[in-house]
CSV table of C-alpha atoms in Angstrom, one decimal:
chain,number,residue,atom,x,y,z
L,107,MET,CA,24.0,3.1,-13.8
L,108,LYS,CA,21.1,2.1,-11.7
L,109,GLY,CA,18.2,4.5,-11.4
L,110,PRO,CA,16.7,5.8,-8.2
L,111,VAL,CA,14.9,3.4,-5.8
L,112,ASP,CA,11.2,3.3,-5.5
L,113,VAL,CA,9.4,4.6,-2.4
L,114,THR,CA,6.0,2.9,-1.9
L,115,LEU,CA,3.3,3.3,0.9
L,116,THR,CA,0.8,0.6,1.6
L,117,LYS,CA,-2.0,1.9,3.8
L,118,ALA,CA,-3.9,-0.6,6.0
L,119,ARG,CA,-7.6,-0.1,5.4
L,120,PRO,CA,-9.3,1.3,8.5
L,121,PRO,CA,-12.7,0.3,9.6
L,122,ARG,CA,-15.6,2.1,8.0
L,123,ARG,CA,-15.9,5.5,9.7
L,124,ARG,CA,-19.6,6.4,10.6
L,125,GLY,CA,-21.3,9.4,12.0
L,126,TRP,CA,-19.9,12.1,9.7
L,127,TRP,CA,-22.0,13.9,7.1
L,128,TRP,CA,-19.3,13.9,4.5
L,129,GLY,CA,-17.6,11.2,2.5
L,130,PHE,CA,-14.0,10.0,2.8
L,131,ASP,CA,-11.5,9.7,0.1
L,132,ASP,CA,-9.2,6.7,0.1
L,133,ASP,CA,-6.4,8.8,-1.2
L,134,ASP,CA,-6.6,11.3,1.8
L,135,VAL,CA,-5.1,10.6,5.2
L,136,TYR,CA,-7.0,10.7,8.5
L,137,ASP,CA,-6.2,10.6,12.2
L,138,GLY,CA,-5.2,7.1,13.2
L,139,ASP,CA,-4.3,5.7,9.7
L,140,VAL,CA,-1.5,3.2,9.7
L,141,GLY,CA,0.7,2.1,6.8
L,142,VAL,CA,3.9,0.4,5.8
L,143,LEU,CA,6.6,2.4,3.8
L,144,ARG,CA,9.1,0.4,1.7
L,145,ILE,CA,12.3,1.8,0.1
L,146,GLY,CA,13.5,-0.4,-2.8
L,147,ARG,CA,13.0,-4.1,-2.4
L,148,ASP,CA,14.7,-4.5,1.0
L,149,LEU,CA,16.6,-1.3,1.8
L,150,ALA,CA,14.1,-0.2,4.4
L,151,VAL,CA,10.7,-1.2,5.7
L,152,VAL,CA,9.0,1.0,8.4
L,153,GLU,CA,5.5,1.1,9.9
L,154,THR,CA,4.1,4.7,9.8
L,155,THR,CA,1.2,6.2,11.7
L,156,PHE,CA,-0.6,9.5,10.8
L,157,ALA,CA,-2.1,11.5,13.7
L,158,ASN,CA,-4.0,14.7,14.3
L,159,SER,CA,-4.9,14.2,17.9
L,160,ASP,CA,-3.4,13.2,21.3
L,161,GLY,CA,-5.7,10.2,21.2
L,162,VAL,CA,-3.3,8.6,18.6
L,163,THR,CA,0.0,10.2,19.5
L,164,GLY,CA,-0.4,9.4,23.2
L,165,PRO,CA,-0.4,5.6,23.0
L,166,TRP,CA,2.4,5.7,20.3
L,167,LEU,CA,4.7,8.0,22.3
L,168,ARG,CA,4.1,6.0,25.6
L,169,GLU,CA,5.2,2.9,23.9
L,170,ALA,CA,8.2,4.6,22.3
L,171,ALA,CA,9.1,6.4,25.6
L,172,SER,CA,9.1,3.1,27.4
L,173,LEU,CA,12.4,2.3,25.6
L,174,ALA,CA,14.0,5.1,27.7
L,175,ARG,CA,11.9,4.8,30.8
L,176,GLY,CA,11.0,2.0,33.1
L,177,ARG,CA,11.6,-1.2,31.1
L,178,ARG,CA,15.4,-1.1,31.0
L,179,ARG,CA,18.3,1.2,31.6
L,180,LEU,CA,19.9,2.6,28.5
L,181,ARG,CA,23.7,2.1,28.4
L,182,ALA,CA,23.8,5.0,25.7
L,183,PRO,CA,21.6,7.8,24.7
L,184,LEU,CA,18.6,6.9,22.5
L,185,VAL,CA,18.4,8.5,19.0
L,186,ALA,CA,15.3,9.9,17.2
L,187,GLY,CA,15.0,11.6,13.9
L,188,LEU,CA,12.7,14.6,13.6
L,189,VAL,CA,11.7,16.4,10.4
L,190,ALA,CA,9.8,19.7,10.6
L,191,LEU,CA,6.9,20.1,8.2
L,192,ARG,CA,5.9,23.7,7.5
L,193,GLY,CA,2.8,25.3,6.4
L,194,HIS,CA,1.0,28.6,6.2
L,195,ASP,CA,0.6,30.8,9.3
L,196,PRO,CA,-3.0,30.4,10.6
L,197,ALA,CA,-2.9,34.0,11.9
L,198,ALA,CA,-2.8,35.1,8.4
L,199,VAL,CA,-6.3,33.9,7.7
L,200,ASP,CA,-9.0,36.5,8.3
L,201,GLY,CA,-11.6,34.1,9.6
L,202,CYS,CA,-12.1,30.4,10.4
L,203,TRP,CA,-13.8,29.8,7.0
L,204,SER,CA,-11.5,32.0,4.9
L,205,ALA,CA,-9.2,30.5,2.4
L,206,PRO,CA,-5.4,30.5,3.5
L,207,PRO,CA,-3.1,32.7,1.7
L,208,ALA,CA,-0.8,31.8,-1.1
L,209,PHE,CA,1.9,29.4,0.4
L,210,SER,CA,5.6,29.4,-0.6
L,211,ALA,CA,7.6,26.6,0.8
L,212,SER,CA,10.8,28.6,0.7
L,213,ASP,CA,9.5,31.3,2.9
L,214,PRO,CA,11.6,31.0,6.2
L,215,GLY,CA,8.8,32.7,8.1
L,216,ASN,CA,6.5,29.8,7.7
L,217,PRO,CA,5.7,28.1,11.0
L,218,ILE,CA,6.1,24.4,11.7
L,219,ARG,CA,2.6,22.8,11.3
L,220,GLY,CA,3.7,19.1,11.7
L,221,VAL,CA,6.5,16.8,12.6
L,222,ALA,CA,7.7,13.4,11.5
L,223,LEU,CA,9.3,11.4,14.3
L,224,CYS,CA,11.3,8.2,13.6
L,225,LEU,CA,12.5,6.0,16.5
L,226,GLY,CA,14.6,2.8,16.2
L,227,GLY,CA,14.4,2.9,12.4
L,228,SER,CA,11.2,0.8,12.4
L,229,ARG,CA,8.4,3.1,13.4
L,230,VAL,CA,7.5,6.6,12.3
L,231,LEU,CA,4.8,9.0,13.6
L,232,VAL,CA,3.6,11.8,11.3
L,233,TYR,CA,1.8,14.3,13.5
L,234,ARG,CA,0.0,17.3,12.2
L,235,PRO,CA,-2.1,18.8,15.2
L,236,GLU,CA,-5.3,20.3,14.2
L,237,GLU,CA,-5.8,24.1,14.8
L,238,PHE,CA,-9.4,24.4,13.5
L,239,GLY,CA,-11.7,26.3,15.7
L,240,ARG,CA,-9.0,28.4,17.3
L,241,CYS,CA,-8.4,31.1,14.6
L,242,ARG,CA,-6.6,34.0,16.1
L,243,ARG,CA,-4.7,36.6,14.6
L,244,ALA,CA,-1.2,37.4,16.2
L,245,PRO,CA,-0.4,40.8,17.4
L,246,ALA,CA,1.2,43.1,14.7
L,247,GLY,CA,4.9,42.4,14.4
L,248,ALA,CA,4.8,39.5,16.9
L,249,ARG,CA,5.2,35.7,16.5
L,250,ALA,CA,2.4,34.2,18.6
L,251,ARG,CA,2.4,30.6,19.7
L,252,LEU,CA,0.1,28.5,17.5
L,253,HIS,CA,-3.2,27.7,19.1
L,254,PHE,CA,-4.4,24.1,18.5
L,255,VAL,CA,-7.7,22.4,19.2
L,256,GLU,CA,-8.7,22.0,22.8
L,257,GLY,CA,-7.5,18.5,24.0
L,258,ASN,CA,-4.3,18.6,22.0
L,259,ASN,CA,-2.1,19.3,25.0
L,260,MET,CA,0.9,17.3,23.7
L,261,ASN,CA,1.8,16.2,27.1
L,262,GLN,CA,3.4,12.9,25.8
L,263,LEU,CA,5.3,14.6,22.9
L,264,ARG,CA,6.5,17.2,25.3
L,265,ALA,CA,7.8,14.6,27.9
L,266,PHE,CA,9.5,12.7,25.1
L,267,LEU,CA,11.3,15.6,23.6
L,268,ASP,CA,12.3,17.0,27.1
L,269,ASP,CA,14.1,13.8,28.0
L,270,LYS,CA,17.8,14.4,28.2
L,271,ARG,CA,18.5,10.7,27.4
L,272,ILE,CA,17.1,11.1,23.9
L,273,THR,CA,19.2,12.7,21.2
L,274,VAL,CA,16.8,14.3,18.7
L,275,ALA,CA,18.4,14.8,15.3
L,276,CYS,CA,16.5,17.6,13.6
L,277,PHE,CA,16.2,18.4,9.9
L,278,GLY,CA,14.1,21.1,8.2
L,279,ALA,CA,12.7,24.5,9.2
L,280,GLY,CA,15.8,26.4,8.1
L,281,MET,CA,18.1,24.5,10.4
L,282,LYS,CA,16.3,25.8,13.5
L,283,ALA,CA,13.7,23.2,14.1
L,284,ALA,CA,14.4,22.9,17.8
L,285,GLU,CA,14.1,26.7,18.3
L,286,LYS,CA,10.9,27.0,16.2
L,287,LEU,CA,9.2,24.2,18.2
L,288,ALA,CA,9.9,26.0,21.4
L,289,GLU,CA,8.6,29.3,20.0
L,290,GLU,CA,5.7,28.1,18.1
L,291,TRP,CA,4.6,25.0,19.9
L,292,GLY,CA,5.9,25.6,23.4
L,293,LEU,CA,8.0,22.4,23.2
L,294,HIS,CA,11.4,22.1,24.6
L,295,VAL,CA,13.9,19.7,22.9
L,296,ALA,CA,16.4,18.9,25.6
L,297,ARG,CA,19.0,17.3,23.4
L,298,PRO,CA,18.8,18.5,19.8
L,299,ALA,CA,21.3,17.8,17.2
L,300,GLU,CA,21.2,19.4,13.8
L,301,LEU,CA,21.5,16.7,11.2
L,302,THR,CA,23.6,18.6,8.6
L,303,ASP,CA,26.1,19.5,11.3
L,304,LEU,CA,26.4,15.9,12.3
L,305,PHE,CA,26.9,14.9,8.7
L,306,ALA,CA,29.5,17.5,8.0
L,307,ARG,CA,31.5,16.6,11.1
L,308,ALA,CA,31.3,12.8,10.3
L,309,TYR,CA,31.8,13.1,6.5
L,310,GLY,CA,33.6,16.4,6.3
L,311,LYS,CA,35.7,15.5,3.1
L,312,VAL,CA,32.9,13.9,1.4
L,313,ALA,CA,30.6,16.8,2.2
L,314,GLY,CA,33.1,19.2,0.7
L,315,ALA,CA,34.1,21.0,4.0
L,316,ALA,CA,37.8,21.0,3.2
L,317,ASP,CA,37.3,22.6,-0.3
L,318,ALA,CA,34.6,25.0,1.0
L,319,GLU,CA,37.0,26.4,3.7
L,320,LYS,CA,39.6,27.3,1.0
L,321,ARG,CA,37.3,29.6,-0.9
L,322,PRO,CA,37.8,33.3,-0.3
L,323,ARG,CA,35.2,35.0,2.0
L,324,THR,CA,33.6,38.2,0.9
L,325,HIS,CA,33.4,41.0,3.4
L,326,PRO,CA,29.9,41.5,4.7
L,327,LYS,CA,29.5,45.0,3.4
L,328,HIS,CA,30.2,43.8,-0.1
L,329,ARG,CA,27.7,40.9,0.2
L,330,THR,CA,24.6,40.8,-1.9
L,331,GLY,CA,21.3,39.3,-1.3
L,332,LYS,CA,19.1,39.4,1.8
L,333,PRO,CA,20.8,41.0,4.9
L,334,PRO,CA,19.0,38.5,7.3
L,335,LEU,CA,20.8,35.7,5.9
L,336,PHE,CA,24.2,37.0,7.1
L,337,ALA,CA,22.6,38.0,10.4
L,338,ARG,CA,21.4,34.4,10.9
L,339,THR,CA,24.7,32.9,10.1
L,340,LYS,CA,26.5,35.2,12.4
L,341,ALA,CA,24.1,34.4,15.2
L,342,ARG,CA,24.7,30.8,14.8
L,343,ALA,CA,28.5,31.2,15.7
L,344,GLY,CA,29.1,29.3,18.9
L,345,THR,CA,31.9,28.7,21.4
L,346,TRP,CA,34.7,26.2,20.7
L,347,GLY,CA,34.8,23.1,22.9
L,348,PRO,CA,34.1,19.4,23.2
L,349,ALA,CA,30.3,19.9,22.5
L,350,THR,CA,31.0,21.9,19.4
L,351,GLN,CA,34.2,20.4,18.1
L,352,GLY,CA,34.2,20.4,14.3
L,353,THR,CA,31.2,22.7,14.0
L,354,ARG,CA,33.2,25.4,12.2
L,355,ALA,CA,33.7,23.1,9.3
L,356,ALA,CA,30.1,21.9,9.6
L,357,LYS,CA,28.8,25.5,9.3
L,358,VAL,CA,30.7,26.0,6.1
L,359,ALA,CA,29.7,22.5,4.5
L,360,ARG,CA,26.1,22.2,5.5
L,361,ARG,CA,24.7,24.6,2.9
L,362,GLY,CA,23.4,22.8,-0.1
L,363,LEU,CA,23.3,19.4,1.7
L,364,THR,CA,20.2,17.6,0.9
L,365,LEU,CA,18.7,14.6,2.8
L,366,GLU,CA,19.1,12.4,-0.4
L,367,ARG,CA,22.8,13.3,-0.6
L,368,MET,CA,23.5,12.6,2.9
L,369,ALA,CA,21.6,9.2,2.8
L,370,ARG,CA,23.5,8.0,-0.1
L,371,VAL,CA,26.9,8.9,1.5
L,372,ALA,CA,26.0,7.6,5.0
L,373,LEU,CA,23.8,4.6,4.1
L,374,GLY,CA,25.6,3.4,0.9
L,375,GLY,CA,25.4,3.9,-2.9
L,376,GLU,CA,22.4,1.7,-3.2
L,377,MET,CA,20.3,4.3,-1.3
L,378,ARG,CA,19.9,6.2,-4.5
L,379,LEU,CA,16.8,8.5,-3.9
L,380,GLU,CA,15.1,11.1,-6.0
L,381,ARG,CA,14.1,14.5,-4.6
L,382,PRO,CA,10.4,14.7,-3.7
L,383,PRO,CA,8.1,15.8,-6.5
L,384,ALA,CA,7.4,19.5,-6.7
L,385,LYS,CA,3.9,19.1,-5.3
L,386,VAL,CA,5.2,17.3,-2.2
L,387,ALA,CA,8.2,19.5,-1.7
L,388,GLY,CA,5.9,22.6,-1.8
L,389,ALA,CA,3.1,21.0,0.3
L,390,ASP,CA,1.3,23.2,2.8
L,391,TRP,CA,1.2,21.2,6.0
L,392,GLY,CA,-1.3,23.7,7.3
L,393,GLY,CA,-3.8,22.8,4.7
L,394,HIS,CA,-6.6,20.2,4.8
L,395,ASP,CA,-5.8,18.4,1.4
L,396,LEU,CA,-2.8,16.2,2.6
L,397,GLY,CA,-2.7,12.9,0.9
L,398,GLU,CA,-0.8,9.5,0.9
L,399,GLU,CA,2.0,11.0,-1.2
L,400,GLU,CA,2.7,13.7,1.4
L,401,TRP,CA,2.4,11.2,4.2
L,402,ALA,CA,4.9,8.8,2.4
L,403,TYR,CA,7.7,11.4,1.9
L,404,ALA,CA,7.3,12.7,5.4
L,405,THR,CA,7.8,9.1,6.6
L,406,ARG,CA,10.7,8.6,4.2
L,407,ASP,CA,12.4,11.8,5.5
L,408,ALA,CA,12.1,11.0,9.1
L,409,LEU,CA,13.5,7.5,8.6
L,410,LEU,CA,16.5,8.9,6.6
L,411,CYS,CA,17.0,11.4,9.3
L,412,PHE,CA,17.2,8.8,12.0
L,413,GLU,CA,19.4,6.4,9.9
L,414,VAL,CA,21.9,9.2,8.9
L,415,ALA,CA,22.1,10.5,12.4
L,416,ALA,CA,22.7,7.0,13.8
L,417,ARG,CA,25.6,6.4,11.3
L,418,CYS,CA,27.1,9.8,12.0
L,419,LEU,CA,27.1,9.4,15.7
L,420,GLN,CA,28.7,6.0,15.4
L,421,LYS,CA,31.4,7.3,12.9
L,422,LEU,CA,32.1,10.1,15.4
L,423,GLY,CA,32.6,7.6,18.3
L,424,PHE,CA,29.5,8.2,20.2
L,425,PRO,CA,27.6,5.2,21.5
L,426,ILE,CA,23.9,5.1,20.8
L,427,GLY,CA,21.0,3.2,22.4
L,428,ALA,CA,19.2,0.5,20.4
């Protein structure tokens, strides 16, 4: 049996940075860094850009958005893959120079601190906007919008996500990436699609939806565990219609689906990928010690999100743009 394929990132060496009083570590990533990610020998090659500011994201998104605006008319919706990257809540830090609290990647209350966006399967933007200098504590019991550095107005990202001609397949943030982006970043995703729902609808039998529906259900009052889990599941129940056809099976099957499993089913058996290392899976994207490994896996996940979404939409009979 073949082992998992390798994921490698080659970073283009940026010009020497001057004017700063501290040194730069080659293993760290900085605003404007560009690299090439490879999966296996020839399974996938994608250019990736790391950004903290609008000065980098603006040109990237303007070029990407030109596919949907101005240069040509799309005969079908454009597809983008978006992965939510979570980190500690900056409101939990007592002061601008205080150390952040202990971070738990499994805490559903962690806000989104970065996004990885893939378009066309050939380019990825990993964007982690800086919030340094705007340390504010949220009111007690309230979820305040994150405050970023002045100048990070995200106008290009806002316009891109708000385009109804772009289907944004979302993954991460407890299956509520679009809602959390609206709540925490003030960004509206006009046409979101949850990746695990798409996969369960397109590959229901492979995903185990048929078997899962036959399992007996326990009455809510006899359930064990955290009550909010059932409340969130109940709140996700939607109406039945063309837009939600097949989502009942999807809601049953999507629990436990990993990005690696979906990629292997949708993209073929050769796409045998390992789960990210524990250090990367538990990375705090609100911290300042992100390195090439975190950047590489964020790029990989955004690429897989796009590719799986495109295959699922095609399998379901929906035309997609190039």
